[in-house]
Short mmCIF file of C-alpha atoms and ligand atoms in Angstrom, two decimals:
data_model
loop_
_atom_site.label_atom_id
_atom_site.label_comp_id
_atom_site.label_asym_id
_atom_site.label_seq_id
_atom_site.Cartn_x
_atom_site.Cartn_y
_atom_site.Cartn_z
CA MET A 1 -7.61 -25.58 -17.53
CA ALA A 2 -9.15 -22.93 -17.31
CA ALA A 3 -6.52 -19.48 -15.49
CA VAL A 4 -8.50 -17.75 -12.57
CA THR A 5 -8.06 -14.49 -13.03
CA LEU A 6 -9.25 -11.88 -10.42
CA ASN A 7 -13.45 -13.14 -10.59
CA ASN A 8 -12.25 -15.71 -7.98
CA ILE A 9 -12.09 -13.17 -5.86
CA ALA A 10 -15.81 -13.03 -5.31
CA LYS A 11 -15.46 -16.47 -4.76
CA GLN A 12 -13.52 -15.77 -0.56
CA GLY A 13 -14.30 -15.22 2.78
CA LYS A 14 -18.15 -13.41 3.17
CA HIS A 15 -16.84 -10.24 1.34
CA GLY A 16 -15.33 -11.53 -1.69
CA ALA A 17 -18.68 -11.09 -3.33
CA ALA A 18 -18.95 -7.73 -2.16
CA MET A 19 -15.27 -6.25 -3.16
CA MET A 20 -14.56 -8.42 -6.81
CA PRO A 21 -15.75 -5.69 -8.50
CA ILE A 22 -14.60 -2.69 -7.06
CA ILE A 23 -10.71 -4.65 -7.48
CA GLN A 24 -11.11 -5.71 -10.93
CA GLY A 25 -11.81 -1.68 -11.11
CA VAL A 26 -8.21 -1.55 -9.79
CA GLY A 27 -7.18 -3.65 -12.31
CA ARG A 28 -8.64 -1.89 -15.39
CA ALA A 29 -6.43 1.43 -13.57
CA ALA A 30 -3.65 -0.50 -12.94
CA ILE A 31 -4.00 -1.43 -16.31
CA GLU A 32 -4.16 1.95 -16.93
CA ILE A 33 -1.28 3.78 -15.34
CA ALA A 34 0.93 0.78 -16.37
CA ALA A 35 0.20 1.63 -20.91
CA VAL A 36 0.72 5.50 -19.30
CA LEU A 37 4.05 5.06 -17.71
CA ARG A 38 5.74 2.71 -20.60
CA SER A 39 4.81 5.97 -22.70
CA ALA A 40 5.44 8.80 -20.56
CA VAL A 41 8.46 9.83 -22.08
CA PHE A 42 7.71 10.00 -25.87
CA ARG A 43 3.87 11.13 -24.41
CA GLY A 44 6.43 14.91 -22.74
CA ALA A 45 4.88 13.90 -19.38
CA LEU A 46 7.97 12.72 -17.10
CA GLY A 47 8.92 15.47 -15.25
CA GLN A 48 6.70 18.13 -12.39
CA ALA A 49 3.76 18.40 -12.63
CA GLY A 50 4.12 22.27 -10.74
CA ALA A 51 1.86 21.55 -7.35
CA GLU A 52 2.66 20.12 -3.95
CA ASN A 53 0.58 17.45 -2.40
CA VAL A 54 -0.63 17.89 1.01
CA GLN A 55 2.17 16.33 2.33
CA GLY A 56 4.02 19.46 0.70
CA GLU A 57 5.97 17.61 -2.52
CA GLN A 58 6.40 18.14 -5.31
CA GLN A 59 3.73 16.38 -7.77
CA GLN A 60 5.12 14.28 -10.68
CA MET A 61 2.45 13.91 -13.91
CA LEU A 62 2.56 11.07 -13.52
CA ASP A 63 1.07 11.31 -10.16
CA VAL A 64 -1.76 13.15 -11.47
CA LEU A 65 -2.34 11.04 -14.17
CA SER A 66 -2.51 8.37 -11.68
CA ASP A 67 -4.62 9.90 -9.49
CA GLU A 68 -7.26 10.71 -12.01
CA ILE A 69 -7.44 7.19 -13.50
CA PHE A 70 -7.55 5.89 -10.75
CA LEU A 71 -10.93 8.08 -9.09
CA ASP A 72 -11.96 7.02 -12.43
CA GLU A 73 -11.74 3.73 -12.15
CA MET A 74 -13.93 3.59 -8.89
CA ARG A 75 -16.23 5.69 -10.26
CA SER A 76 -17.22 3.27 -12.78
CA THR A 77 -17.57 0.78 -10.75
CA GLY A 78 -21.07 1.83 -8.79
CA PHE A 79 -20.45 0.88 -5.83
CA VAL A 80 -17.46 2.66 -4.52
CA CYS A 81 -19.14 6.21 -3.26
CA ALA A 82 -15.80 8.47 -1.58
CA VAL A 83 -12.01 7.61 -2.34
CA GLY A 84 -9.18 9.37 -0.46
CA SER A 85 -6.45 9.08 -1.30
CA GLU A 86 -2.50 10.12 -1.24
CA GLU A 87 -3.10 13.38 -4.46
CA GLN A 88 -5.98 14.60 -2.52
CA GLU A 89 -5.53 17.09 0.30
CA GLU A 90 -9.90 16.27 0.57
CA LEU A 91 -11.98 13.07 0.61
CA LEU A 92 -12.96 13.05 -3.07
CA VAL A 93 -16.80 12.24 -2.32
CA ILE A 94 -18.51 10.51 -5.89
CA ASP A 95 -21.75 11.78 -6.77
CA GLU A 96 -23.17 9.77 -8.75
CA TYR A 97 -22.42 6.54 -6.89
CA VAL A 98 -22.45 8.54 -2.97
CA HIS A 99 -25.33 6.48 -1.58
CA SER A 100 -22.87 3.39 -2.17
CA ASP A 101 -21.48 1.53 1.28
CA TYR A 102 -17.69 1.53 0.13
CA LEU A 103 -14.57 3.82 0.73
CA VAL A 104 -11.23 3.61 -1.07
CA LEU A 105 -8.56 4.75 0.21
CA VAL A 106 -5.78 4.54 -2.11
CA ASP A 107 -2.04 6.11 -2.73
CA PRO A 108 -1.83 5.65 -6.97
CA LEU A 109 1.79 6.24 -7.46
CA ASP A 110 3.67 5.33 -4.06
CA GLY A 111 7.86 5.51 -5.31
CA SER A 112 7.27 8.45 -7.49
CA SER A 113 11.28 9.05 -6.89
CA ASN A 114 11.71 6.52 -9.16
CA LEU A 115 10.42 7.66 -11.87
CA ASP A 116 13.22 9.35 -13.15
CA VAL A 117 15.35 5.87 -13.11
CA ASP A 118 12.40 4.08 -15.18
CA GLY A 119 12.92 1.81 -11.98
CA PRO A 120 9.72 0.43 -10.33
CA VAL A 121 6.48 1.63 -8.47
CA GLY A 122 3.04 0.90 -7.95
CA THR A 123 -0.90 1.68 -5.84
CA ILE A 124 -1.25 0.57 -2.87
CA PHE A 125 -5.40 0.38 -1.95
CA SER A 126 -7.23 -0.49 1.11
CA ILE A 127 -11.14 -0.27 0.92
CA VAL A 128 -13.59 -0.21 4.20
CA LYS A 129 -17.01 -0.41 4.89
CA ARG A 130 -19.04 3.41 5.24
CA LYS A 131 -19.83 3.93 8.78
CA THR A 132 -22.79 6.91 7.77
CA ASP A 133 -25.80 6.37 6.50
CA ASN A 134 -25.74 5.87 2.87
CA SER A 135 -28.94 7.92 3.31
CA ILE A 136 -26.35 10.79 3.41
CA CYS A 137 -23.36 12.52 1.59
CA PRO A 138 -20.21 10.27 3.09
CA HIS A 139 -17.12 12.61 5.84
CA VAL A 140 -14.06 12.17 5.97
CA SER A 141 -14.76 10.40 9.41
CA ASP A 142 -16.04 6.89 7.24
CA THR A 143 -12.33 6.65 6.42
CA LEU A 144 -11.79 6.29 9.55
CA GLN A 145 -10.85 3.23 10.47
CA SER A 146 -8.58 0.87 12.15
CA GLY A 147 -6.64 -2.13 10.17
CA GLN A 148 -9.19 -4.57 11.24
CA GLU A 149 -12.23 -2.56 10.25
CA VAL A 150 -10.64 -2.95 6.83
CA ILE A 151 -12.47 -4.70 3.96
CA ALA A 152 -9.92 -5.78 1.38
CA ALA A 153 -6.69 -3.77 0.43
CA GLY A 154 -3.07 -5.25 -1.76
CA TYR A 155 -1.62 -3.34 -4.01
CA VAL A 156 0.06 -3.47 -7.51
CA LEU A 157 3.38 -3.93 -8.40
CA TYR A 158 4.50 -2.06 -11.97
CA GLY A 159 8.02 -4.07 -12.77
CA PRO A 160 8.98 -6.22 -15.40
CA ALA A 161 5.10 -8.09 -14.73
CA LEU A 162 1.91 -5.87 -14.02
CA MET A 163 0.98 -8.28 -10.88
CA MET A 164 -1.58 -7.05 -8.15
CA VAL A 165 -1.29 -8.28 -4.63
CA CYS A 166 -4.47 -8.62 -2.60
CA SER A 167 -6.44 -9.74 0.35
CA VAL A 168 -9.72 -10.56 1.16
CA GLY A 169 -9.26 -11.61 4.88
CA VAL A 170 -8.46 -14.52 3.76
CA GLY A 171 -4.93 -14.97 2.82
CA VAL A 172 -3.00 -13.44 0.33
CA ASP A 173 -2.71 -13.84 -3.75
CA GLY A 174 -0.67 -12.75 -6.03
CA TYR A 175 -2.41 -11.85 -9.56
CA THR A 176 0.09 -11.64 -12.77
CA PHE A 177 -1.52 -9.37 -15.95
CA ASN A 178 -1.23 -12.07 -19.07
CA SER A 179 -1.34 -9.13 -21.74
CA SER A 180 -1.87 -11.81 -24.29
CA ASN A 181 -5.38 -12.25 -23.48
CA ALA A 182 -5.56 -9.16 -20.66
CA ARG A 183 -6.54 -10.74 -17.87
CA PHE A 184 -5.07 -10.38 -14.64
CA GLU A 185 -3.85 -13.99 -13.62
CA LEU A 186 -3.60 -16.03 -10.61
CA SER A 187 0.50 -16.41 -10.20
CA HIS A 188 1.42 -16.92 -6.49
CA PRO A 189 -2.09 -18.10 -4.70
CA ASN A 190 -2.09 -18.79 -0.50
CA ILE A 191 1.27 -16.50 -0.34
CA ARG A 192 3.40 -16.99 3.02
CA ILE A 193 5.84 -14.49 4.42
CA PRO A 194 9.29 -17.78 5.14
CA GLU A 195 9.78 -17.15 8.56
CA SER A 196 13.75 -17.97 7.28
CA GLY A 197 15.83 -15.30 5.18
CA GLY A 198 15.20 -13.32 2.99
CA TYR A 199 16.56 -9.12 3.42
CA TYR A 200 16.51 -6.58 5.96
CA SER A 201 15.33 -3.45 3.70
CA VAL A 202 15.63 0.40 5.08
CA ASN A 203 16.79 3.71 4.54
CA GLU A 204 20.23 3.54 6.21
CA SER A 205 21.63 6.43 5.97
CA ASN A 206 18.84 8.20 7.69
CA ALA A 207 20.30 6.10 10.30
CA ASP A 208 21.62 8.32 12.79
CA LYS A 209 18.94 10.67 13.31
CA TRP A 210 15.60 7.22 14.19
CA THR A 211 14.09 7.81 17.04
CA ASP A 212 12.89 4.73 19.33
CA ASN A 213 16.62 3.15 19.47
CA MET A 214 15.81 1.34 16.32
CA GLY A 215 19.34 2.08 15.39
CA ALA A 216 20.69 -0.15 17.37
CA ASN A 217 17.76 -2.84 16.85
CA LEU A 218 18.59 -2.69 13.49
CA GLU A 219 22.73 -3.02 14.97
CA ARG A 220 21.60 -6.27 16.69
CA LEU A 221 18.52 -7.32 13.92
CA LYS A 222 21.70 -7.52 10.89
CA LYS A 223 23.77 -9.52 14.09
CA GLU A 224 21.73 -12.46 15.18
CA SER A 225 19.95 -13.47 12.04
CA GLY A 226 22.95 -11.92 9.44
CA LEU A 227 20.41 -10.84 7.27
CA GLY A 228 22.03 -9.29 3.45
CA MET A 229 20.71 -5.63 2.50
CA ARG A 230 18.48 -4.76 -0.61
CA TYR A 231 16.06 -0.72 -0.78
CA VAL A 232 14.70 -0.11 -3.73
CA GLY A 233 12.26 3.59 -2.58
CA ALA A 234 9.63 2.03 -3.65
CA MET A 235 8.30 0.81 -1.00
CA VAL A 236 5.68 -1.38 -3.33
CA ALA A 237 8.60 -2.77 -4.27
CA ASP A 238 10.59 -2.79 -1.53
CA MET A 239 7.43 -4.91 0.22
CA HIS A 240 7.15 -7.60 -2.55
CA ARG A 241 10.63 -8.53 -2.18
CA THR A 242 9.64 -8.63 1.92
CA LEU A 243 7.25 -11.16 1.38
CA ILE A 244 8.00 -13.10 -1.15
CA LYS A 245 11.78 -13.68 0.23
CA GLY A 246 11.15 -13.05 3.61
CA GLY A 247 13.20 -10.23 5.59
CA ILE A 248 11.96 -6.30 7.43
CA PHE A 249 10.81 -3.43 5.32
CA LEU A 250 11.19 -0.86 8.08
CA TYR A 251 11.09 3.02 8.03
CA PRO A 252 11.45 4.38 11.18
CA ALA A 253 10.86 7.46 12.93
CA ASP A 254 13.72 10.48 12.75
CA ASP A 255 14.66 13.43 13.96
CA LYS A 256 12.92 14.93 11.03
CA ASN A 257 9.44 12.17 10.31
CA PRO A 258 8.82 12.73 13.97
CA THR A 259 5.62 10.64 13.53
CA GLY A 260 7.77 8.51 10.58
CA LYS A 261 7.23 8.96 6.79
CA LEU A 262 4.79 6.63 5.20
CA ARG A 263 1.18 7.82 5.14
CA LEU A 264 -0.97 5.23 7.95
CA LEU A 265 -4.54 4.75 6.58
CA TYR A 266 -3.21 4.31 2.52
CA GLU A 267 0.32 2.73 2.67
CA ALA A 268 0.64 1.64 6.21
CA ILE A 269 -1.72 -0.34 7.09
CA PRO A 270 -2.74 -2.34 3.20
CA MET A 271 0.67 -3.23 3.63
CA GLY A 272 -0.02 -3.87 6.96
CA PHE A 273 -3.03 -5.69 6.80
CA ILE A 274 -1.82 -8.00 3.10
CA MET A 275 2.10 -8.66 5.68
CA GLU A 276 -0.35 -9.94 8.51
CA GLN A 277 -2.85 -11.99 6.09
CA ALA A 278 0.45 -14.32 5.15
CA GLY A 279 2.31 -14.34 8.48
CA GLY A 280 4.15 -11.86 9.03
CA LYS A 281 3.51 -8.57 11.31
CA ALA A 282 2.94 -4.92 11.37
CA MET A 283 4.34 -2.92 14.07
CA SER A 284 4.43 1.12 15.11
CA ARG A 285 6.83 0.85 17.81
CA ASP A 286 5.15 -1.11 19.90
CA VAL A 287 1.95 -1.01 18.93
CA ALA A 288 0.13 -3.46 15.86
CA VAL A 289 -0.39 -1.32 12.83
CA LEU A 290 -3.86 -2.29 12.50
CA ASP A 291 -4.30 -1.75 15.82
CA ILE A 292 -3.96 1.85 14.96
CA GLU A 293 -7.10 4.57 15.11
CA PRO A 294 -6.48 6.62 12.62
CA GLU A 295 -6.80 10.07 13.24
CA SER A 296 -6.24 12.49 10.37
CA LEU A 297 -6.72 11.36 6.34
CA HIS A 298 -3.09 11.80 6.23
CA GLN A 299 -1.99 11.12 8.97
CA ARG A 300 1.99 9.39 9.04
CA ILE A 301 3.42 6.49 11.43
CA PRO A 302 6.11 4.66 11.70
CA VAL A 303 6.05 1.49 9.97
CA TYR A 304 7.82 -1.82 10.24
CA LEU A 305 7.44 -4.97 8.49
CA GLY A 306 7.82 -8.35 8.39
CA SER A 307 8.44 -12.03 8.73
CA LYS A 308 7.21 -12.85 13.20
CA THR A 309 10.53 -13.99 13.83
CA LYS A 310 12.00 -10.56 12.90
CA ILE A 311 10.49 -8.05 13.30
CA ASN A 312 10.30 -9.51 17.54
CA ILE A 313 13.98 -9.90 17.68
CA LEU A 314 14.21 -6.26 16.15
CA LEU A 315 11.33 -5.42 18.79
CA SER A 316 12.64 -7.67 21.62
CA LYS A 317 13.65 -5.14 24.50
CA ASN A 318 17.89 -5.54 25.62
CA ALA A 319 18.77 -3.60 22.39
CA LYS A 320 22.23 -1.49 23.50
P1 AHM B 401 5.11 8.27 -2.05
O1 AHM B 401 3.93 8.20 -1.47
O2 AHM B 401 5.27 10.06 -2.80
O3 AHM B 401 6.24 8.12 -3.18
O4 AHM B 401 6.75 8.82 -0.87
C1 AHM B 401 6.24 7.00 0.06
C2 AHM B 401 8.37 6.30 -0.70
C3 AHM B 401 7.82 4.81 0.12
O5 AHM B 401 7.47 4.24 -1.05
C4 AHM B 401 9.41 4.94 0.15
O6 AHM B 401 9.02 2.90 1.43
C5 AHM B 401 9.54 5.85 0.62
O7 AHM B 401 8.87 6.30 0.21
C6 AHM B 401 10.85 6.07 0.87
O8 AHM B 401 11.35 6.97 1.61
P2 AHM B 401 12.96 7.78 1.05
O9 AHM B 401 13.76 8.13 -0.04
O10 AHM B 401 12.91 8.25 1.65
O11 AHM B 401 14.31 6.49 1.42
MG1 MG B 402 4.16 6.39 -0.93
#
């Protein structure tokens, strides 16, 4: 039987056909970024680029290259009028397709601190429809839409296999890149997060700095659930394990990052969208991630993603 490829998306839900070419573009970017990652050491492309991004973080050369590749592939779809990227302070308008209907939000290379140790990294994206009339230039306000408005979202995991996990709002599917035919093939249909088992995943070295009673809440979750612990330090890898094995991933606010570390528009919302589409729960303090009305392109929030059972235990109010 012929393998099911990313074209499958065209048949899904009411937005599948419109999303398919853009998600195909994400797939092409993923293949190129994976090739760049594999050869980076030979091209002198490991290490810092010498500039800071808008977050005040050192950009790695691979952050910059991945951003360029992603933007180029979004341009080549012909359906994207602008891209909001972690690596770019301002919204990037695609002049050639300024009248197109869709905007893409992206973290082109998430977890890039793992690059020095050949650890897993990822790409995270979400797609929204512009709010402004398409006769005019898109505006950053077009990106400021809550997760309820997201049409499609997903992530790419650069691990032992190259995978894309995505949703157009009718469940979550995982596609694995088959290098023998250069296609992403459906390998994980209808992913659902297990309610039992799994791991808790958090940078516990920050526990004494967490706010929102998270220290006590996590201790109670550990005691009640008996979960083991895993932490990669790349959101895509930690999210993917949580989705497949169950449990919880969190990045709480702390004294150093009082509004959290992870970015709302291109980290929390796409991952929250995927988690909810897979039957799990995505919270930020006591608010659903997808209900938050964004205020700025690079806004940060605390994030707790996982199975409903584990999130409910984490947030039950009786923690002392
Ligand atoms: P980045 O987008 O600059 O790579 O930062 C986000 C990453 C996430 O992938 C990960 O969950 C988190 O930062 C890890 O942070 P920490 O090193 O503080 O545990
Ligand atoms: Mg990131």
